[in-house]
Short mmCIF file of C-alpha atoms in Angstrom, two decimals:
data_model
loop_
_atom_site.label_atom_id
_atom_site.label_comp_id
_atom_site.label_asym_id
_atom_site.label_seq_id
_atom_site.Cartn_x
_atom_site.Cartn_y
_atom_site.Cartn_z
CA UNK A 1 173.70 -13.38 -2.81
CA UNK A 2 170.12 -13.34 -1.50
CA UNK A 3 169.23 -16.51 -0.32
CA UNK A 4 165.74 -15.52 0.55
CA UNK A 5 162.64 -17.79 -0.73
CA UNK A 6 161.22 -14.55 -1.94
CA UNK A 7 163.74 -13.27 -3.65
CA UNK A 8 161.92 -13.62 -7.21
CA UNK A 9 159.35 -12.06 -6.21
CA UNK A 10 161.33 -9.05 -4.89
CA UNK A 11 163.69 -9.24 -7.85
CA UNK A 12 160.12 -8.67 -10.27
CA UNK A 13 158.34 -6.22 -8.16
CA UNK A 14 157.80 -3.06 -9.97
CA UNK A 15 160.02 -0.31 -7.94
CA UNK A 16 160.09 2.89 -7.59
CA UNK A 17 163.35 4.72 -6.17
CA UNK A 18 163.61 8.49 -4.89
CA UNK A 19 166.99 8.54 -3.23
CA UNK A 20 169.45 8.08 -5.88
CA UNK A 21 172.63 10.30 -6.76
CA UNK A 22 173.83 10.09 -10.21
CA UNK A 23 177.36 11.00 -9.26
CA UNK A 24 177.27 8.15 -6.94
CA UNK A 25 176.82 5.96 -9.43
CA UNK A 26 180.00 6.41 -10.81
CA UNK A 27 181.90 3.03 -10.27
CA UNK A 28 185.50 2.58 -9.75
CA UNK A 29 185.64 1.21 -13.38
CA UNK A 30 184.00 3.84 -15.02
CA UNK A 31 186.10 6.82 -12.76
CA UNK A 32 189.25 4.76 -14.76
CA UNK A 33 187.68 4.57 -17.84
CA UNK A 34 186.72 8.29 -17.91
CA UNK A 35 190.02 9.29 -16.40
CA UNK A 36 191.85 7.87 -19.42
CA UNK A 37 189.46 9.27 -22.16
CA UNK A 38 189.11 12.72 -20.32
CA UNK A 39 193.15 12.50 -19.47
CA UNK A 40 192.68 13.18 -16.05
CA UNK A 41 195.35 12.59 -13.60
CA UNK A 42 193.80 10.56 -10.35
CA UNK A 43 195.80 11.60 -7.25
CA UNK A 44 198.75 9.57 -7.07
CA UNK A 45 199.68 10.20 -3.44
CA UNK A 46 196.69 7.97 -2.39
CA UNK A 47 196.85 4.61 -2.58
CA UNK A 48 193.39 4.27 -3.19
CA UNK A 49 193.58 5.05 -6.51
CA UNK A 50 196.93 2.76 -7.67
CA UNK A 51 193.89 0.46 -9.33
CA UNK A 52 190.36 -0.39 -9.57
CA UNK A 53 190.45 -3.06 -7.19
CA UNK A 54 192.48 -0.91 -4.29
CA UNK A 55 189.23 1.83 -5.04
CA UNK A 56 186.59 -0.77 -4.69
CA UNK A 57 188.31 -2.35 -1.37
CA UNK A 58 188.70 1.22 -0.03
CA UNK A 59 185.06 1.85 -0.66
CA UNK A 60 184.23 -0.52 2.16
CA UNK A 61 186.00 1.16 4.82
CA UNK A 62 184.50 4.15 5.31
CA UNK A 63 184.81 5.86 8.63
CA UNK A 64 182.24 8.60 8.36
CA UNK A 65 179.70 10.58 5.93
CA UNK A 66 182.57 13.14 5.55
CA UNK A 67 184.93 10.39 4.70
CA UNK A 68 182.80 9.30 1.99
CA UNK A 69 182.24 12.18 0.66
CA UNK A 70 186.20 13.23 0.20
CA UNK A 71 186.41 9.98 -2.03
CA UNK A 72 182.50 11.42 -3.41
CA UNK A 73 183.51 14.41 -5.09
CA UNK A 74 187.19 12.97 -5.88
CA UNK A 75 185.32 10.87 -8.41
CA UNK A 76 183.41 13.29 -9.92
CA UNK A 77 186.87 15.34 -11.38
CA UNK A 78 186.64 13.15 -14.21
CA UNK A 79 183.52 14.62 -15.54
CA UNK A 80 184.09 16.94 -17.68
CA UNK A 81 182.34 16.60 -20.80
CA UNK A 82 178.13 16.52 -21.92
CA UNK A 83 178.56 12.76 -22.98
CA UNK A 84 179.90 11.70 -19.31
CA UNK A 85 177.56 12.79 -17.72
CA UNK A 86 174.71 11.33 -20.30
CA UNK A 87 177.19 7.73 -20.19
CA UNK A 88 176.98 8.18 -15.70
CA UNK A 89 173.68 8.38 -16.13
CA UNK A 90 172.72 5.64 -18.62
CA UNK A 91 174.69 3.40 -16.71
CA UNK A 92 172.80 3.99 -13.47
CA UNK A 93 169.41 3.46 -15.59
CA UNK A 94 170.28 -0.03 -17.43
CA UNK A 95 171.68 -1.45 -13.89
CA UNK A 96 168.13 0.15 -12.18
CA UNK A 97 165.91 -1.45 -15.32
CA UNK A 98 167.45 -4.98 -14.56
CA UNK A 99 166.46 -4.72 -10.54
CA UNK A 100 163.06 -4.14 -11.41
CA UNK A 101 162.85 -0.24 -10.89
CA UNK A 102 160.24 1.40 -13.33
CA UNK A 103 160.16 4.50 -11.81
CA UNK A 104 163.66 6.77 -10.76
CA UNK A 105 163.84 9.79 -9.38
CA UNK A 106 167.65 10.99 -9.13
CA UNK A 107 169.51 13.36 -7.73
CA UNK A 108 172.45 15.52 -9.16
CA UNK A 109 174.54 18.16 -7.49
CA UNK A 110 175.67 20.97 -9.70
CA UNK A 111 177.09 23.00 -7.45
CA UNK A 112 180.35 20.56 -6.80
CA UNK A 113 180.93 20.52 -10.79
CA UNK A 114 180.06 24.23 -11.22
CA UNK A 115 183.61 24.71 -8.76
CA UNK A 116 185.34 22.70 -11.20
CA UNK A 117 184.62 25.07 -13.93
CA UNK A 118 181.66 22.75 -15.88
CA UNK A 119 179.03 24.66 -17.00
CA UNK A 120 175.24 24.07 -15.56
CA UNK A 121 174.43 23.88 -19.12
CA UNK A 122 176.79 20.70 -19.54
CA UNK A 123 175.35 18.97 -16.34
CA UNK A 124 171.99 19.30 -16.89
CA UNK A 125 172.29 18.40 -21.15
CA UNK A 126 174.05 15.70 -20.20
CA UNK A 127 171.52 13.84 -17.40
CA UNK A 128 168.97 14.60 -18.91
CA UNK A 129 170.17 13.03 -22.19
CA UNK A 130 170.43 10.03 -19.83
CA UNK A 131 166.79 10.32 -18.71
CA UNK A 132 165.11 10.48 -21.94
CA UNK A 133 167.43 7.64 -23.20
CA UNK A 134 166.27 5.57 -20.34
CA UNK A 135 162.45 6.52 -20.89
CA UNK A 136 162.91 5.51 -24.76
CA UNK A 137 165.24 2.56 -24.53
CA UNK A 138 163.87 1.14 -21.51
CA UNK A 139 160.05 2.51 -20.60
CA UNK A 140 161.08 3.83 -17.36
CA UNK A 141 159.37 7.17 -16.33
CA UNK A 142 162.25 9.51 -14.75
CA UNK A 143 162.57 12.86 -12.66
CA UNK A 144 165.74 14.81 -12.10
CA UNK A 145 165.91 16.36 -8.86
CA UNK A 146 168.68 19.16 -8.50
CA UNK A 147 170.71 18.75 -5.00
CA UNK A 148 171.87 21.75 -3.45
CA UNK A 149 175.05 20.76 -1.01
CA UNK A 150 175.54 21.91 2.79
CA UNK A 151 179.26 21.63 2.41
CA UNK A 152 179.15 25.04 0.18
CA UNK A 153 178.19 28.31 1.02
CA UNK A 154 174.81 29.58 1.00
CA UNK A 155 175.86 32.20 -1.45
CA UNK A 156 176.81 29.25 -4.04
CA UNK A 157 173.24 27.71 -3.65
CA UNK A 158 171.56 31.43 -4.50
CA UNK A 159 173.26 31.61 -7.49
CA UNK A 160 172.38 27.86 -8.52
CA UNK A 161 168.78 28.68 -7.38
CA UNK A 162 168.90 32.19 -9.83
CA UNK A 163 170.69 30.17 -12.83
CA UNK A 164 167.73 27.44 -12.98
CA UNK A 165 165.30 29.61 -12.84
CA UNK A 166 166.63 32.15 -15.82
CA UNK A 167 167.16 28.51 -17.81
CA UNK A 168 163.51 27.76 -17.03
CA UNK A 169 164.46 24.33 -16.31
CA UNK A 170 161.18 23.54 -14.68
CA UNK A 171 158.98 25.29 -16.79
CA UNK A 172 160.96 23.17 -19.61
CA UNK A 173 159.96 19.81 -17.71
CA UNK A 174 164.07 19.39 -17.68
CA UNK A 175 164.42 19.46 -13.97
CA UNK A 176 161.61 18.36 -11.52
CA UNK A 177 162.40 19.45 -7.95
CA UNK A 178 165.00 20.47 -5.48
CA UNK A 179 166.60 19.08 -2.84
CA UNK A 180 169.62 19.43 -0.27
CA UNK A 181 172.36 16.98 0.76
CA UNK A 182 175.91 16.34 1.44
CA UNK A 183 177.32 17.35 5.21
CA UNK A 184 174.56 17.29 7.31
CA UNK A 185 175.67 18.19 11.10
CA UNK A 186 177.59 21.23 11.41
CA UNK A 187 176.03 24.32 8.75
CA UNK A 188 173.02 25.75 9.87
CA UNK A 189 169.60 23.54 9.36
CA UNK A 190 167.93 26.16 7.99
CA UNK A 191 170.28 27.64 5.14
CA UNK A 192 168.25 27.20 2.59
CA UNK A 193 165.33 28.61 4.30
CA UNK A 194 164.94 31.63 1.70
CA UNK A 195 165.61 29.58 -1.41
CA UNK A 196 162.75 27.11 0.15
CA UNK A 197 160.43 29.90 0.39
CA UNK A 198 161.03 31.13 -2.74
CA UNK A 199 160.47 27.50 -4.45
CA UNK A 200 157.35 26.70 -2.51
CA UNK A 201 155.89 29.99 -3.37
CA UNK A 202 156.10 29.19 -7.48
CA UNK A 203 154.85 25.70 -6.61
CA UNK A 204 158.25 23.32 -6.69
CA UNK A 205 158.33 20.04 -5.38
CA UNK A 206 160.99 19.81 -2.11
CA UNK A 207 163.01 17.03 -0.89
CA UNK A 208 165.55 17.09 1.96
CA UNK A 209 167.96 14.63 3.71
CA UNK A 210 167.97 14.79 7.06
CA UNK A 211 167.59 12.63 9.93
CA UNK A 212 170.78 10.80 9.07
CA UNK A 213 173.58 11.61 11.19
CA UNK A 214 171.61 14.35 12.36
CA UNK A 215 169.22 14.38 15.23
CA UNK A 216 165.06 14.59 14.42
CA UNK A 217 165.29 18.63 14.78
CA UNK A 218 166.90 18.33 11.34
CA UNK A 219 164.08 16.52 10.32
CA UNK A 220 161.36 19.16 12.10
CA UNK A 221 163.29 21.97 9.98
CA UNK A 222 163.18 20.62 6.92
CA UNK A 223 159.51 20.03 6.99
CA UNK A 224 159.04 23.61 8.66
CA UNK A 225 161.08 24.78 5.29
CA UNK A 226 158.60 23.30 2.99
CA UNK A 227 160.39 19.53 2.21
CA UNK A 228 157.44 17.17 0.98
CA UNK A 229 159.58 14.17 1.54
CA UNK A 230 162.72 13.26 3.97
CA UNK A 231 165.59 11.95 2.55
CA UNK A 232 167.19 9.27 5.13
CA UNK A 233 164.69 9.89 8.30
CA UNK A 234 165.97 6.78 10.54
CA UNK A 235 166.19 9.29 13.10
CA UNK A 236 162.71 9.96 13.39
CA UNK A 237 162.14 6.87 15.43
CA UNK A 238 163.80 9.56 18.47
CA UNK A 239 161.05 11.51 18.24
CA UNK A 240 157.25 9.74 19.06
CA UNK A 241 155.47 13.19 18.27
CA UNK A 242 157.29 13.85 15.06
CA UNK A 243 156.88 10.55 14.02
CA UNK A 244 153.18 10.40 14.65
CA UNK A 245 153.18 13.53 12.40
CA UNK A 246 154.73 12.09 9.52
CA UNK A 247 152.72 9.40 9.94
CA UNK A 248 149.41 11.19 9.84
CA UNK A 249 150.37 13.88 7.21
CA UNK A 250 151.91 10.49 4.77
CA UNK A 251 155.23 12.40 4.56
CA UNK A 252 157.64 9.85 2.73
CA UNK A 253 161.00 8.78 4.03
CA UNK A 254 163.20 7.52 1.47
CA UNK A 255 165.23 5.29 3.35
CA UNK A 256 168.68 3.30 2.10
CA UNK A 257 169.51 0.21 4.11
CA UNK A 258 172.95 -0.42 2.60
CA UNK A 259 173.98 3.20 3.06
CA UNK A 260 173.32 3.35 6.87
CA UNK A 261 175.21 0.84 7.23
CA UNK A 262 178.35 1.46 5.05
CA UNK A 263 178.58 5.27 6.49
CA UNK A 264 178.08 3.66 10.14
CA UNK A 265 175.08 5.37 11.16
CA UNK A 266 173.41 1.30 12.42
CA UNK A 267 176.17 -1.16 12.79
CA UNK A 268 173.90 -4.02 10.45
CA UNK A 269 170.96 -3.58 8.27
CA UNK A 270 168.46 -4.94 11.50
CA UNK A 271 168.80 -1.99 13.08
CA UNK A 272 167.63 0.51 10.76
CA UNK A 273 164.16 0.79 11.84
CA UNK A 274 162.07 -1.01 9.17
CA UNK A 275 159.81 -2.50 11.18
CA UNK A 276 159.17 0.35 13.91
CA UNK A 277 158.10 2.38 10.88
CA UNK A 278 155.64 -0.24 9.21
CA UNK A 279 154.54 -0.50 12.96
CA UNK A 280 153.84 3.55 13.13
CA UNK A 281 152.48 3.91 9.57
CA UNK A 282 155.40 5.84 8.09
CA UNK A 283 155.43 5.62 4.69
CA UNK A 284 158.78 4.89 3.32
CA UNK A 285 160.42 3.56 0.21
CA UNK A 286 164.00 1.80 -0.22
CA UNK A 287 166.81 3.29 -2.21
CA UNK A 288 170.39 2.43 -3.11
CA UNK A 289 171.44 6.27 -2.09
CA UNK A 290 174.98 5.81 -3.81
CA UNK A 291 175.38 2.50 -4.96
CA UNK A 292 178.53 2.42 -6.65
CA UNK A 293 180.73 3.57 -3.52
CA UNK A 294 178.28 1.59 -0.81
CA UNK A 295 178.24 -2.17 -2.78
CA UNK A 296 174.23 -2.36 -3.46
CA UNK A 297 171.85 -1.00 -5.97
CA UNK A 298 168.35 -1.25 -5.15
CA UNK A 299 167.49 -5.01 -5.22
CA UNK A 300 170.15 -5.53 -3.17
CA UNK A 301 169.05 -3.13 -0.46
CA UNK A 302 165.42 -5.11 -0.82
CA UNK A 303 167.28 -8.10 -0.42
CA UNK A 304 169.20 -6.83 3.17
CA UNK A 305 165.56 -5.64 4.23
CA UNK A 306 164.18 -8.98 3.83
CA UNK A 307 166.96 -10.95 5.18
CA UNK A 308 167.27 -9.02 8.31
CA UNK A 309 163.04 -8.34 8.63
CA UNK A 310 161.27 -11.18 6.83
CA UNK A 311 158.43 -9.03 5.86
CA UNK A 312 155.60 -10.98 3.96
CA UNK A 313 154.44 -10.25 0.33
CA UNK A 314 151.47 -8.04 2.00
CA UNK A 315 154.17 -6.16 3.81
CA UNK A 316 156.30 -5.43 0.67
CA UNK A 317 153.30 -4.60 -1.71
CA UNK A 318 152.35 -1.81 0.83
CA UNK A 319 155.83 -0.75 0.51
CA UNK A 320 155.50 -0.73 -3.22
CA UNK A 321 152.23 0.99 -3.26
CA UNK A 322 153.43 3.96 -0.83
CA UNK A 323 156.64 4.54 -3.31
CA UNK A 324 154.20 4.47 -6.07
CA UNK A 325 151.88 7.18 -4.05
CA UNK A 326 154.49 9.71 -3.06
CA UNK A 327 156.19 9.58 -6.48
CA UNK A 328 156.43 12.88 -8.33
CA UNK A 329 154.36 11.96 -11.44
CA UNK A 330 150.39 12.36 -12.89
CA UNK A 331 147.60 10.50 -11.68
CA UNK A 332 148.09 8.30 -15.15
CA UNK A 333 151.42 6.96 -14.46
CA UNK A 334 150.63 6.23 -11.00
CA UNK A 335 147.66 4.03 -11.98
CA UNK A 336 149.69 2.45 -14.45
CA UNK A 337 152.04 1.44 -11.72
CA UNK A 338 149.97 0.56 -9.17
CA UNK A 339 148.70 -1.88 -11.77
CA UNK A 340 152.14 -3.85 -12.63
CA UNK A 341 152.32 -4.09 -9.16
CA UNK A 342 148.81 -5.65 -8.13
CA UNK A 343 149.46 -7.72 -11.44
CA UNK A 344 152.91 -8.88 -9.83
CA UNK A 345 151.46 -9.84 -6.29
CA UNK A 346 148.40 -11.68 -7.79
CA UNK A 347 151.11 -14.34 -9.58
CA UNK A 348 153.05 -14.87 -6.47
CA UNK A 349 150.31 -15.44 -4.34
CA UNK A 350 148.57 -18.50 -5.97
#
């Protein structure tokens, strides 16, 4: 529980959050609950899934990214259907509304469900259902950014990259901007450097994680491939040039407190480098990453933040402001935004 004399405040400030997965919002509960209405056998050898208690417990021990991610894309076999997906989704967005986020930009990684035989069609219908029910239902303004992962072949990307394109997804509004994730150290930094080009040529918007496990060349390639924002980034602290750069050019980490810390990148939430960045002029806004498998959603992770930095009200409306800034919507929205907040601030500072 957040103890922190601020924590109203923190708990109303108008949010925006760019580093969310939508498969890793998919709680123990719901991975039962889907399992039984999809009738889909959980493995049985693994201990870890005798209940929905043994899943959550197992969820805090985590030994690595790649250990994660076994238990990651183990979840996602129960999705099978249009409606799980929209029900994942809608889930994420009611939990999001009620910790103050007004803004979400999410991630979703085809690819991984495309292997299990769902078609794009039923991934993308089904998130997106999610998104406009959230926009409707609860006034948020959404973006759905599709993940290309590092773990697959290059091959398996092109084909991703040639299907949303034919389904005019962006054209359509339906899809909003790429990115890449999953296993970061170990296939080549540059793999998607064609599919990049190609996407920054037709005028895409980019993301990429790096700078997570991986060391700040990671983050130098992505932005040599064309990524407008960087997904993780606490790296970037290694590097003084590269840092000054992303400082000057107002290149946006998206950083998750909570995450680094589950997946043992910092050993507490003090050392992920809040301050140093504030210090520098990085722009960066905090994000849950995949809340359901690392124990915090988003107010949480501005709750960690504040315990372990005590930034001041000034401090956090800057934050606010630069996640309003580097969002991926008009000029309208934005203002609107930017608004709530100032509005917010004013009250707590009488």
């Amino acid at each position: 529980m957040c103890l922190s004399p601020l924590h109203d405040f923190l708990h109303g400030l108008p949010k925006c959050e760019h580093h969310v997965h939508l498969e890793g919002c998919l709680t123990p509960q719901l991975i039962f609950q889907l399992a039984q209405r999809n009738n889909v056998q959980l493995p049985e050898d693994n201990p870890a899934y005798d209940s929905i208690e043994a899943l959550t417990q197992r969820y805090h021990h985590f030994s690595s990214l790649d250990d994660f991610l076994g238990f990651y894309f183990q979840g996602m076999s129960v999705l099978l259907h249009e409606q799980d997906f929209t029900d994942l989704a809608w889930c994420y967005f009611q939990k999001a509304h009620s910790d103050g986020v007004h803004h979400a930009e999410v991630f979703f990684d085809p690819q991984v469900h495309q292997d299990r035989g769902i078609p794009l069609d039923t991934v993308v219908a089904g998130f997106s259902a999610g998104c406009k029910r959230a926009e409707k239902e609860l006034g948020l303004s959404t973006r759905l950014i599709l993940c290309f992962v590092r773990h697959l072949p290059v091959a398996s990307a092109n084909q991703l990259y040639d299907q949303m394109l034919a389904q005019e997804y962006i054209e359509k509004d339906i899809v909003h901007g790429l990115g890449w994730s999953s296993t970061e150290v170990g296939p080549p930094k540059d793999m998607y450097r064609e599919i990049y080009a190609s996407a920054s040529s037709k005028g895409i918007q980019l993301t990429a994680h790096a700078g997570e496990e991986g060391d700040p060349s990671y983050i130098h390639t992505a932005l040599e491939l064309g990524a407008q924002r960087i997904d993780h980034g606490i790296r970037l602290i290694e590097d003084a040039e590269l840092m000054e750069r992303v400082a000057r050019e107002e290149i946006m980490l998206t950083v998750c407190p909570l995450s680094n810390v589950r997946l043992r990148c910092v050993d507490s939430v003090d050392e992920v480098p809040i301050r140093r960045f504030l210090d520098a002029g990085v722009k960066f806004s905090i994000n849950s990453d995949d809340p359901a498998y690392f124990g915090g959603y988003i107010l949480d992770n501005y709750c960690a933040v504040q315990g372990a930095f005590q930034l001041s009200i000034g401090e956090w409306r800057g934050i606010a402001e630069s996640s309003v800034k580097a969002s991926w919507i008009d000029d309208t929205r934005k203002v609107e935004l930017l608004g709530l907040i100032d509005e917010h601030v004013r009250r707590h500072e009488k």
